[in-house]
Amino acid sequence: MEIRNLINITDLSVEEINSLINTADDIVAHPEAYEDICRHKKLATLFFEPSTRTRLSFEAAMLELGGSVLGFSSANSSSAAKGESVSDTVRTVGCYADIIAMRHPKEGAPIVAARRAGVPIINAGDGGHFHPTQTLTDLLTIKRKFGRLNGLTIGLCGDLKFGRTVHSLIEAMLRYENIRFVLISPEELQVPDYIKESMDKAGVDWTETSSLDDAMPQLDVLYMTRIQKERFFNEEDYVRLKDSYILTPEKMRLAGENMIVMHPLPRVNEISVEVDDDPRACYFFQALCGKHIRMALILFLLGIKRQ
Amino acid sequence: MNIDGVRNGIVLDHISAGKSMKIYELLGLDKVKSCVAIIQNVKSEKYGFKDIIKVDEVIDLDFDVLGYVDSNITVNIVKDGKLEKKHHMALPEHLKGVIQCKNPRCITSVEQEIVHEFRLVDREKGVYRCIYCDAEHIVK
């Protein structure tokens, strides 16, 4: 069987994404059918960069499928600290595990890994580049909330330059019909040109603004992101930009009653905690969706189907 | 100035004036045992001035490198004093080991053994992107 990897969300066809969403829903409907489905299978989580949610979500997903997990949670606790290359690390781990989920601070590291591992590689985030399993999470969340993935106006707010979740979500939504993007960011943190090129090529309607207030009434989805300190080389720039957008109950009054607020988490202060009680806030529901879709993805990449 | 024609070999014609030495180095022509002539600033109707390189032997050429460095070049293969084949260069779809990714966030910036690779995304504007990190490189 040909080894499938997930490096970028575009590695999956729309049909495959729909199938993953269906499997995720089936997992919720029939948990007993999946509880032992990955028995004797091992997932390695190789996290060269710290993460709580993504790593635990992958581990929880594999454990709920009856499999086991191994790995490390920072580069310092791996041979990378001794100078080992990504290729050598994954080639070794590929001898121990059936599938690898990997996060690395350098962009493109999972591509290097996929050439050498001999087992499926899941990109769990490579620098500011791509984060496809977050995107699958986002798609499942939107589908569960709206019952569809087309005909939506999606506002993306915050760090759109380094925010990999934003880049992957745009790439994914380009393939659905009647999607409109409103890109809300300070000038310094606008989406990179190659993403704009992709949107233009796909013929998608998009606008850029620095005003969250102006954008709010138009949106079906408001996707908030954190201004990430670790992406800046210059502390001064980070301090200047970090409080650009803060979503408060006052701002929520500008939005429609069916709009949903999403966030890949962790948040710092870009969504005030008072918004958490608003029924339109669905970022913790999103975290739950993340586990379900990762379960579906592990099954898909391992070629395992429910009997 | 007169330089003999090539009987069996290669003539790289229409090189943009001033680029011949760069091409000489990139193609490793210093290692060729036979006669190599570099002719600079030759008058050209089409380009004003051009450079020409003549090699007195048919050698393997990396057309990707040539196309990237100067897509105006024509490569003439000469056999028994006659033009056997003419190749027109163009920007190649893929570049492997020709240019370096300058993005400090790219995996190639820390792992030296990885060969830098780019794919052409806009032929008209000469835009390449790193296959690892999507960083842009524009052909000058």
Tab-separated table of C-alpha atoms in Angstrom:
chain	number	residue	atom	x	y	z
A	1	MET	CA	0.000	0.000	0.000
A	2	GLU	CA	1.271	3.465	-0.876
A	3	ILE	CA	2.155	5.476	2.229
A	4	ARG	CA	-0.023	8.546	2.611
A	5	ASN	CA	1.155	11.568	4.574
A	6	LEU	CA	-0.571	14.760	5.625
A	7	ILE	CA	1.822	17.670	5.164
A	8	ASN	CA	-0.548	20.278	3.771
A	9	ILE	CA	-4.336	20.225	3.824
A	10	THR	CA	-4.288	20.112	0.015
A	11	ASP	CA	-2.805	16.604	0.250
A	12	LEU	CA	-6.405	15.532	0.896
A	13	SER	CA	-9.118	15.749	-1.737
A	14	VAL	CA	-12.471	17.296	-0.864
A	15	GLU	CA	-13.963	13.774	-0.984
A	16	GLU	CA	-11.371	12.524	1.491
A	17	ILE	CA	-12.041	15.448	3.827
A	18	ASN	CA	-15.776	14.748	3.650
A	19	SER	CA	-15.086	11.115	4.412
A	20	LEU	CA	-12.967	12.082	7.469
A	21	ILE	CA	-15.792	14.311	8.696
A	22	ASN	CA	-18.257	11.431	8.292
A	23	THR	CA	-15.935	9.078	10.177
A	24	ALA	CA	-15.543	11.667	12.977
A	25	ASP	CA	-19.334	11.854	13.297
A	26	ASP	CA	-19.589	8.063	13.239
A	27	ILE	CA	-17.027	7.877	16.066
A	28	VAL	CA	-19.313	10.072	18.189
A	29	ALA	CA	-22.407	8.076	17.217
A	30	HIS	CA	-20.827	4.631	17.734
A	31	PRO	CA	-17.832	4.951	20.107
A	32	GLU	CA	-17.901	1.234	20.948
A	33	ALA	CA	-17.093	0.328	17.347
A	34	TYR	CA	-13.802	2.210	17.562
A	35	GLU	CA	-12.541	1.583	21.102
A	36	ASP	CA	-10.208	-1.264	20.148
A	37	ILE	CA	-9.780	-0.653	16.438
A	38	CYS	CA	-6.076	0.359	16.672
A	39	ARG	CA	-5.002	-2.372	19.095
A	40	HIS	CA	-1.238	-3.067	18.780
A	41	LYS	CA	-0.727	0.080	16.723
A	42	LYS	CA	1.632	2.785	17.963
A	43	LEU	CA	1.579	6.518	17.347
A	44	ALA	CA	4.821	8.456	17.878
A	45	THR	CA	4.398	12.132	18.740
A	46	LEU	CA	7.634	13.924	17.867
A	47	PHE	CA	7.289	17.458	19.152
A	48	PHE	CA	10.447	19.464	18.543
A	49	GLU	CA	8.512	22.519	19.695
A	50	PRO	CA	6.286	22.700	22.786
A	51	SER	CA	2.551	22.167	22.428
A	52	THR	CA	-0.151	21.126	24.833
A	53	ARG	CA	-3.318	20.836	22.873
A	54	THR	CA	-2.166	19.306	19.631
A	55	ARG	CA	0.071	16.686	21.222
A	56	LEU	CA	-2.453	15.683	23.893
A	57	SER	CA	-5.196	15.644	21.314
A	58	PHE	CA	-3.217	13.226	19.125
A	59	GLU	CA	-2.382	11.053	22.115
A	60	ALA	CA	-5.969	11.045	23.372
A	61	ALA	CA	-7.146	10.177	19.855
A	62	MET	CA	-4.844	7.160	19.582
A	63	LEU	CA	-5.633	5.956	23.113
A	64	GLU	CA	-9.383	6.150	22.412
A	65	LEU	CA	-8.813	3.977	19.359
A	66	GLY	CA	-7.160	1.345	21.568
A	67	GLY	CA	-3.618	2.025	20.350
A	68	SER	CA	-0.585	3.231	22.281
A	69	VAL	CA	1.642	6.293	22.120
A	70	LEU	CA	5.320	7.125	22.502
A	71	GLY	CA	7.420	10.190	21.760
A	72	PHE	CA	8.906	13.377	23.145
A	73	SER	CA	7.523	16.812	23.851
A	74	SER	CA	10.486	19.100	23.229
A	75	ALA	CA	13.650	19.095	21.144
A	76	ASN	CA	15.701	19.216	24.358
A	77	SER	CA	14.453	15.800	25.382
A	78	SER	CA	15.319	14.217	22.030
A	79	SER	CA	18.509	13.495	20.097
A	80	ALA	CA	17.898	16.740	18.186
A	81	ALA	CA	19.642	18.376	21.159
A	82	LYS	CA	22.738	16.368	20.192
A	83	GLY	CA	22.498	17.637	16.642
A	84	GLU	CA	20.671	14.698	15.043
A	85	SER	CA	18.952	15.527	11.755
A	86	VAL	CA	15.198	15.271	11.241
A	87	SER	CA	15.791	12.540	8.636
A	88	ASP	CA	17.752	10.352	11.048
A	89	THR	CA	15.288	10.867	13.896
A	90	VAL	CA	12.226	9.890	11.871
A	91	ARG	CA	13.992	7.026	10.133
A	92	THR	CA	14.735	5.577	13.559
A	93	VAL	CA	11.305	6.243	15.003
A	94	GLY	CA	9.754	4.747	11.863
A	95	CYS	CA	11.224	1.424	13.059
A	96	TYR	CA	9.275	1.660	16.323
A	97	ALA	CA	5.951	3.274	15.447
A	98	ASP	CA	3.215	2.731	12.851
A	99	ILE	CA	2.485	6.430	12.350
A	100	ILE	CA	4.192	9.698	13.335
A	101	ALA	CA	2.709	13.052	14.274
A	102	MET	CA	5.408	15.682	14.175
A	103	ARG	CA	5.731	19.340	15.100
A	104	HIS	CA	8.882	21.237	14.210
A	105	PRO	CA	9.774	24.937	14.404
A	106	LYS	CA	11.358	24.908	10.942
A	107	GLU	CA	9.160	25.183	7.864
A	108	GLY	CA	9.232	22.167	5.570
A	109	ALA	CA	10.633	19.771	8.195
A	110	PRO	CA	7.725	17.294	7.705
A	111	ILE	CA	8.498	17.097	3.977
A	112	VAL	CA	12.016	15.998	4.839
A	113	ALA	CA	10.601	13.539	7.363
A	114	ALA	CA	8.102	12.050	4.911
A	115	ARG	CA	10.904	11.121	2.538
A	116	ARG	CA	12.631	9.004	5.139
A	117	ALA	CA	10.187	7.733	7.732
A	118	GLY	CA	8.727	4.681	5.979
A	119	VAL	CA	5.472	5.240	7.904
A	120	PRO	CA	2.789	7.930	7.495
A	121	ILE	CA	3.812	11.409	8.678
A	122	ILE	CA	1.272	13.875	10.004
A	123	ASN	CA	2.384	17.494	10.061
A	124	ALA	CA	1.322	18.773	13.477
A	125	GLY	CA	2.668	22.249	12.646
A	126	ASP	CA	5.861	23.388	10.907
A	127	GLY	CA	6.833	26.876	12.028
A	128	GLY	CA	4.548	29.535	10.584
A	129	HIS	CA	3.828	27.394	7.550
A	130	PHE	CA	1.055	24.772	7.758
A	131	HIS	CA	-1.025	23.075	10.437
A	132	PRO	CA	-3.378	20.769	8.513
A	133	THR	CA	-4.894	18.883	11.452
A	134	GLN	CA	-5.985	22.179	12.981
A	135	THR	CA	-7.647	22.881	9.645
A	136	LEU	CA	-9.435	19.540	9.673
A	137	THR	CA	-10.564	20.437	13.192
A	138	ASP	CA	-11.830	23.793	11.945
A	139	LEU	CA	-13.671	22.226	9.020
A	140	LEU	CA	-15.364	19.681	11.273
A	141	THR	CA	-16.362	22.463	13.691
A	142	ILE	CA	-17.841	24.623	10.916
A	143	LYS	CA	-19.637	21.624	9.400
A	144	ARG	CA	-21.116	20.644	12.759
A	145	LYS	CA	-22.247	24.213	13.477
A	146	PHE	CA	-23.610	25.183	10.046
A	147	GLY	CA	-24.283	21.803	8.460
A	148	ARG	CA	-22.315	22.919	5.393
A	149	LEU	CA	-18.908	24.107	4.228
A	150	ASN	CA	-20.004	26.374	1.393
A	151	GLY	CA	-21.716	29.758	1.175
A	152	LEU	CA	-19.930	31.267	4.191
A	153	THR	CA	-18.197	34.563	4.971
A	154	ILE	CA	-15.160	33.872	7.091
A	155	GLY	CA	-13.332	36.607	8.977
A	156	LEU	CA	-9.760	35.837	9.952
A	157	CYS	CA	-8.364	38.151	12.587
A	158	GLY	CA	-4.962	38.779	14.175
A	159	ASP	CA	-1.634	37.430	13.004
A	160	LEU	CA	-2.356	36.467	9.430
A	161	LYS	CA	1.298	36.590	8.411
A	162	PHE	CA	2.784	33.924	10.652
A	163	GLY	CA	-0.499	32.245	11.632
A	164	ARG	CA	-0.194	28.829	10.054
A	165	THR	CA	-3.742	27.854	11.040
A	166	VAL	CA	-5.000	30.757	8.970
A	167	HIS	CA	-2.965	29.769	5.913
A	168	SER	CA	-4.138	26.178	6.033
A	169	LEU	CA	-7.789	27.144	6.607
A	170	ILE	CA	-7.748	29.483	3.602
A	171	GLU	CA	-6.145	26.787	1.415
A	172	ALA	CA	-8.842	24.340	2.487
A	173	MET	CA	-11.833	26.641	2.093
A	174	LEU	CA	-10.743	27.699	-1.407
A	175	ARG	CA	-12.109	24.414	-2.657
A	176	TYR	CA	-15.658	25.047	-1.448
A	177	GLU	CA	-18.228	27.166	-3.286
A	178	ASN	CA	-19.255	30.741	-2.472
A	179	ILE	CA	-16.677	31.368	0.204
A	180	ARG	CA	-15.723	34.930	1.079
A	181	PHE	CA	-12.791	35.929	3.252
A	182	VAL	CA	-12.444	39.093	5.299
A	183	LEU	CA	-8.830	39.415	6.392
A	184	ILE	CA	-8.533	41.531	9.524
A	185	SER	CA	-4.997	42.385	10.625
A	186	PRO	CA	-2.528	45.189	11.208
A	187	GLU	CA	-0.589	46.018	8.052
A	188	GLU	CA	2.565	44.297	9.322
A	189	LEU	CA	0.747	41.009	9.863
A	190	GLN	CA	-1.204	40.661	6.615
A	191	VAL	CA	-1.381	37.295	4.837
A	192	PRO	CA	1.684	36.490	2.694
A	193	ASP	CA	1.519	37.079	-1.042
A	194	TYR	CA	1.480	33.392	-1.935
A	195	ILE	CA	-1.813	32.969	-0.064
A	196	LYS	CA	-3.250	35.984	-1.874
A	197	GLU	CA	-2.085	34.445	-5.156
A	198	SER	CA	-3.915	31.225	-4.263
A	199	MET	CA	-7.133	33.104	-3.470
A	200	ASP	CA	-6.943	35.055	-6.724
A	201	LYS	CA	-6.222	31.905	-8.698
A	202	ALA	CA	-9.246	30.201	-7.150
A	203	GLY	CA	-11.398	33.240	-7.980
A	204	VAL	CA	-12.407	33.703	-4.349
A	205	ASP	CA	-13.737	37.028	-3.075
A	206	TRP	CA	-11.474	38.482	-0.354
A	207	THR	CA	-10.973	41.840	1.310
A	208	GLU	CA	-8.407	43.217	3.716
A	209	THR	CA	-9.181	45.543	6.581
A	210	SER	CA	-7.622	46.625	9.852
A	211	SER	CA	-11.004	47.229	11.512
A	212	LEU	CA	-12.595	44.353	13.402
A	213	ASP	CA	-15.656	46.509	14.148
A	214	ASP	CA	-16.355	47.116	10.457
A	215	ALA	CA	-15.992	43.433	9.621
A	216	MET	CA	-18.137	41.969	12.435
A	217	PRO	CA	-21.654	42.401	10.970
A	218	GLN	CA	-20.724	40.625	7.697
A	219	LEU	CA	-19.363	37.426	9.220
A	220	ASP	CA	-20.644	33.878	9.596
A	221	VAL	CA	-17.378	32.807	11.217
A	222	LEU	CA	-14.911	34.949	13.145
A	223	TYR	CA	-11.615	33.095	13.398
A	224	MET	CA	-9.437	34.780	16.034
A	225	THR	CA	-5.707	34.098	16.312
A	226	ARG	CA	-3.021	34.880	18.836
A	227	ILE	CA	-0.148	37.208	17.976
A	228	GLN	CA	2.612	34.647	18.496
A	229	LYS	CA	5.664	35.883	20.366
A	230	GLU	CA	7.794	32.973	19.115
A	231	ARG	CA	7.384	34.064	15.471
A	232	PHE	CA	9.030	37.451	16.002
A	233	PHE	CA	12.766	38.041	15.776
A	234	ASN	CA	12.267	41.468	17.286
A	235	GLU	CA	10.678	41.880	20.756
A	236	GLU	CA	9.808	45.514	20.024
A	237	ASP	CA	7.565	44.548	17.083
A	238	TYR	CA	5.813	41.940	19.205
A	239	VAL	CA	5.058	44.387	22.033
A	240	ARG	CA	3.744	46.968	19.561
A	241	LEU	CA	1.386	44.522	17.833
A	242	LYS	CA	0.318	42.063	20.518
A	243	ASP	CA	-2.830	43.895	21.642
A	244	SER	CA	-4.049	44.860	18.168
A	245	TYR	CA	-7.374	43.018	18.518
A	246	ILE	CA	-9.250	42.060	21.655
A	247	LEU	CA	-12.685	40.515	21.279
A	248	THR	CA	-15.020	41.732	24.014
A	249	PRO	CA	-18.780	41.368	24.716
A	250	GLU	CA	-19.191	44.925	23.324
A	251	LYS	CA	-17.684	43.892	20.008
A	252	MET	CA	-19.811	40.726	19.985
A	253	ARG	CA	-22.901	42.965	19.937
A	254	LEU	CA	-21.874	44.033	16.423
A	255	ALA	CA	-22.088	40.454	15.147
A	256	GLY	CA	-25.047	38.489	13.834
A	257	GLU	CA	-26.816	36.074	16.180
A	258	ASN	CA	-25.664	33.023	14.215
A	259	MET	CA	-22.021	34.020	13.849
A	260	ILE	CA	-19.576	31.664	15.568
A	261	VAL	CA	-16.256	32.583	17.149
A	262	MET	CA	-13.415	30.142	16.621
A	263	HIS	CA	-9.822	30.145	17.906
A	264	PRO	CA	-7.159	27.466	17.517
A	265	LEU	CA	-6.093	28.092	21.153
A	266	PRO	CA	-4.150	28.795	23.274
A	267	ARG	CA	-5.394	32.332	23.655
A	268	VAL	CA	-3.646	35.025	25.625
A	269	ASN	CA	-5.877	38.084	25.796
A	270	GLU	CA	-7.292	38.365	22.276
A	271	ILE	CA	-10.659	36.988	23.439
A	272	SER	CA	-11.758	38.283	26.800
A	273	VAL	CA	-12.999	35.539	29.143
A	274	GLU	CA	-16.452	37.203	29.325
A	275	VAL	CA	-17.008	36.114	25.729
A	276	ASP	CA	-16.690	32.435	26.779
A	277	ASP	CA	-20.275	32.396	28.053
A	278	ASP	CA	-21.665	33.725	24.785
A	279	PRO	CA	-23.361	30.815	22.957
A	280	ARG	CA	-21.587	31.909	19.782
A	281	ALA	CA	-18.166	31.178	21.318
A	282	CYS	CA	-17.222	27.705	20.171
A	283	TYR	CA	-13.441	27.394	20.673
A	284	PHE	CA	-13.696	24.738	23.359
A	285	PHE	CA	-16.141	22.771	21.233
A	286	GLN	CA	-13.509	23.144	18.502
A	287	ALA	CA	-10.918	21.472	20.784
A	288	LEU	CA	-13.275	18.499	21.186
A	289	CYS	CA	-13.738	18.306	17.423
A	290	GLY	CA	-9.934	18.179	17.173
A	291	LYS	CA	-9.786	14.852	18.939
A	292	HIS	CA	-12.547	13.324	16.806
A	293	ILE	CA	-11.028	14.368	13.495
A	294	ARG	CA	-7.536	13.188	14.532
A	295	MET	CA	-9.049	9.788	15.366
A	296	ALA	CA	-10.549	9.705	11.877
A	297	LEU	CA	-7.245	10.798	10.321
A	298	ILE	CA	-5.189	8.143	12.115
A	299	LEU	CA	-7.591	5.471	10.865
A	300	PHE	CA	-7.454	6.835	7.326
A	301	LEU	CA	-3.651	6.996	7.152
A	302	LEU	CA	-3.299	3.535	8.676
A	303	GLY	CA	-5.845	2.196	6.199
A	304	ILE	CA	-8.105	0.871	8.961
A	305	LYS	CA	-11.869	0.784	8.463
A	306	ARG	CA	-14.685	0.015	10.855
A	307	GLN	CA	-16.014	-3.512	10.372
B	1	MET	CA	39.034	39.046	-33.532
B	2	ASN	CA	38.753	35.613	-35.140
B	3	ILE	CA	38.003	32.433	-33.297
B	4	ASP	CA	37.757	29.156	-35.186
B	5	GLY	CA	34.381	27.555	-35.710
B	6	VAL	CA	33.538	24.375	-33.819
B	7	ARG	CA	33.720	21.094	-35.755
B	8	ASN	CA	32.406	18.769	-33.074
B	9	GLY	CA	31.165	20.530	-29.993
B	10	ILE	CA	28.783	23.055	-28.482
B	11	VAL	CA	28.151	26.729	-29.057
B	12	LEU	CA	26.257	28.622	-26.359
B	13	ASP	CA	24.903	31.633	-28.181
B	14	HIS	CA	22.905	34.708	-27.179
B	15	ILE	CA	24.252	34.772	-23.647
B	16	SER	CA	23.371	38.126	-22.077
B	17	ALA	CA	26.516	40.265	-22.195
B	18	GLY	CA	28.520	39.835	-19.004
B	19	LYS	CA	27.036	36.484	-17.950
B	20	SER	CA	29.474	34.170	-19.730
B	21	MET	CA	31.907	33.824	-16.826
B	22	LYS	CA	29.097	32.933	-14.439
B	23	ILE	CA	27.915	30.244	-16.871
B	24	TYR	CA	31.489	29.012	-17.322
B	25	GLU	CA	31.713	28.487	-13.569
B	26	LEU	CA	28.211	27.012	-13.066
B	27	LEU	CA	28.711	24.474	-15.866
B	28	GLY	CA	32.144	23.552	-14.535
B	29	LEU	CA	33.792	24.279	-17.909
B	30	ASP	CA	37.142	24.738	-16.150
B	31	LYS	CA	37.223	20.934	-15.854
B	32	VAL	CA	36.759	20.316	-19.577
B	33	LYS	CA	39.990	19.080	-21.202
B	34	SER	CA	39.300	20.336	-24.715
B	35	CYS	CA	39.447	23.883	-26.055
B	36	VAL	CA	36.914	26.350	-24.553
B	37	ALA	CA	36.495	29.885	-25.895
B	38	ILE	CA	34.662	32.655	-24.095
B	39	ILE	CA	33.818	35.573	-26.331
B	40	GLN	CA	32.427	38.647	-24.639
B	41	ASN	CA	30.602	41.707	-25.939
B	42	VAL	CA	29.916	40.428	-29.431
B	43	LYS	CA	27.677	42.752	-31.435
B	44	SER	CA	24.159	41.340	-31.747
B	45	GLU	CA	21.264	42.638	-33.824
B	46	LYS	CA	18.728	41.267	-31.379
B	47	TYR	CA	20.318	42.167	-28.027
B	48	GLY	CA	22.876	44.870	-28.808
B	49	PHE	CA	25.698	42.887	-27.254
B	50	LYS	CA	25.976	39.241	-26.301
B	51	ASP	CA	28.493	36.698	-25.050
B	52	ILE	CA	29.270	33.355	-26.700
B	53	ILE	CA	30.940	30.232	-25.329
B	54	LYS	CA	32.381	27.606	-27.665
B	55	VAL	CA	33.377	24.174	-26.422
B	56	ASP	CA	35.357	21.885	-28.725
B	57	GLU	CA	33.648	18.739	-27.457
B	58	VAL	CA	30.066	17.556	-26.927
B	59	ILE	CA	29.572	17.471	-23.164
B	60	ASP	CA	26.523	16.951	-20.948
B	61	LEU	CA	25.005	20.300	-20.055
B	62	ASP	CA	22.646	21.097	-17.217
B	63	PHE	CA	19.873	22.815	-19.167
B	64	ASP	CA	18.073	23.681	-15.914
B	65	VAL	CA	21.021	25.755	-14.763
B	66	LEU	CA	21.327	27.429	-18.152
B	67	GLY	CA	17.625	28.185	-18.378
B	68	TYR	CA	17.628	29.670	-14.892
B	69	VAL	CA	20.732	31.826	-15.335
B	70	ASP	CA	19.776	33.117	-18.772
B	71	SER	CA	16.659	31.946	-20.578
B	72	ASN	CA	17.748	33.772	-23.778
B	73	ILE	CA	20.568	31.321	-24.438
B	74	THR	CA	20.466	28.988	-27.414
B	75	VAL	CA	22.541	25.840	-27.295
B	76	ASN	CA	23.837	24.647	-30.674
B	77	ILE	CA	25.187	21.127	-30.952
B	78	VAL	CA	27.625	20.884	-33.844
B	79	LYS	CA	28.695	17.605	-35.492
B	80	ASP	CA	31.145	17.379	-38.396
B	81	GLY	CA	30.958	21.129	-38.791
B	82	LYS	CA	27.160	21.120	-39.182
B	83	LEU	CA	24.442	22.259	-36.801
B	84	GLU	CA	22.881	19.048	-35.538
B	85	LYS	CA	20.490	20.382	-32.885
B	86	LYS	CA	19.405	23.722	-31.486
B	87	HIS	CA	17.957	24.036	-27.987
B	88	HIS	CA	16.157	27.152	-26.791
B	89	MET	CA	16.388	27.622	-23.042
B	90	ALA	CA	13.481	28.465	-20.754
B	91	LEU	CA	13.022	28.796	-17.018
B	92	PRO	CA	12.895	25.205	-15.729
B	93	GLU	CA	9.880	23.941	-13.768
B	94	HIS	CA	12.139	22.673	-10.990
B	95	LEU	CA	15.501	23.828	-9.698
B	96	LYS	CA	17.521	21.439	-7.591
B	97	GLY	CA	20.764	22.567	-5.975
B	98	VAL	CA	20.988	25.743	-8.050
B	99	ILE	CA	19.758	28.462	-5.695
B	100	GLN	CA	19.651	28.677	-1.913
B	101	CYS	CA	16.570	29.369	0.199
B	102	LYS	CA	17.193	32.493	2.263
B	103	ASN	CA	14.299	32.036	4.706
B	104	PRO	CA	15.838	31.637	8.188
B	105	ARG	CA	12.713	29.696	9.225
B	106	CYS	CA	13.184	27.067	6.512
B	107	ILE	CA	14.423	23.577	7.447
B	108	THR	CA	17.187	23.997	4.839
B	109	SER	CA	18.671	26.791	6.970
B	110	VAL	CA	19.649	24.340	9.706
B	111	GLU	CA	20.102	20.976	7.989
B	112	GLN	CA	23.037	21.340	5.639
B	113	GLU	CA	22.659	18.032	3.796
B	114	ILE	CA	19.234	18.934	2.343
B	115	VAL	CA	19.459	19.935	-1.314
B	116	HIS	CA	17.645	23.228	-1.874
B	117	GLU	CA	14.747	22.791	-4.295
B	118	PHE	CA	12.432	25.319	-5.919
B	119	ARG	CA	9.374	25.062	-8.165
B	120	LEU	CA	8.361	27.645	-10.761
B	121	VAL	CA	5.043	29.297	-9.869
B	122	ASP	CA	4.958	32.253	-12.282
B	123	ARG	CA	6.900	31.956	-15.524
B	124	GLU	CA	6.133	35.501	-16.683
B	125	LYS	CA	7.388	37.136	-13.496
B	126	GLY	CA	10.113	34.527	-12.957
B	127	VAL	CA	8.854	33.559	-9.499
B	128	TYR	CA	10.084	30.391	-7.807
B	129	ARG	CA	9.056	29.026	-4.420
B	130	CYS	CA	11.024	26.818	-2.058
B	131	ILE	CA	9.411	23.372	-2.008
B	132	TYR	CA	9.936	23.209	1.769
B	133	CYS	CA	8.787	26.595	3.077
B	134	ASP	CA	7.232	28.364	0.035
B	135	ALA	CA	9.677	31.285	0.360
B	136	GLU	CA	9.776	33.321	-2.829
B	137	HIS	CA	12.747	33.714	-5.132
B	138	ILE	CA	12.498	36.037	-8.123
B	139	VAL	CA	14.824	35.570	-11.073
B	140	LYS	CA	16.684	38.776	-11.824
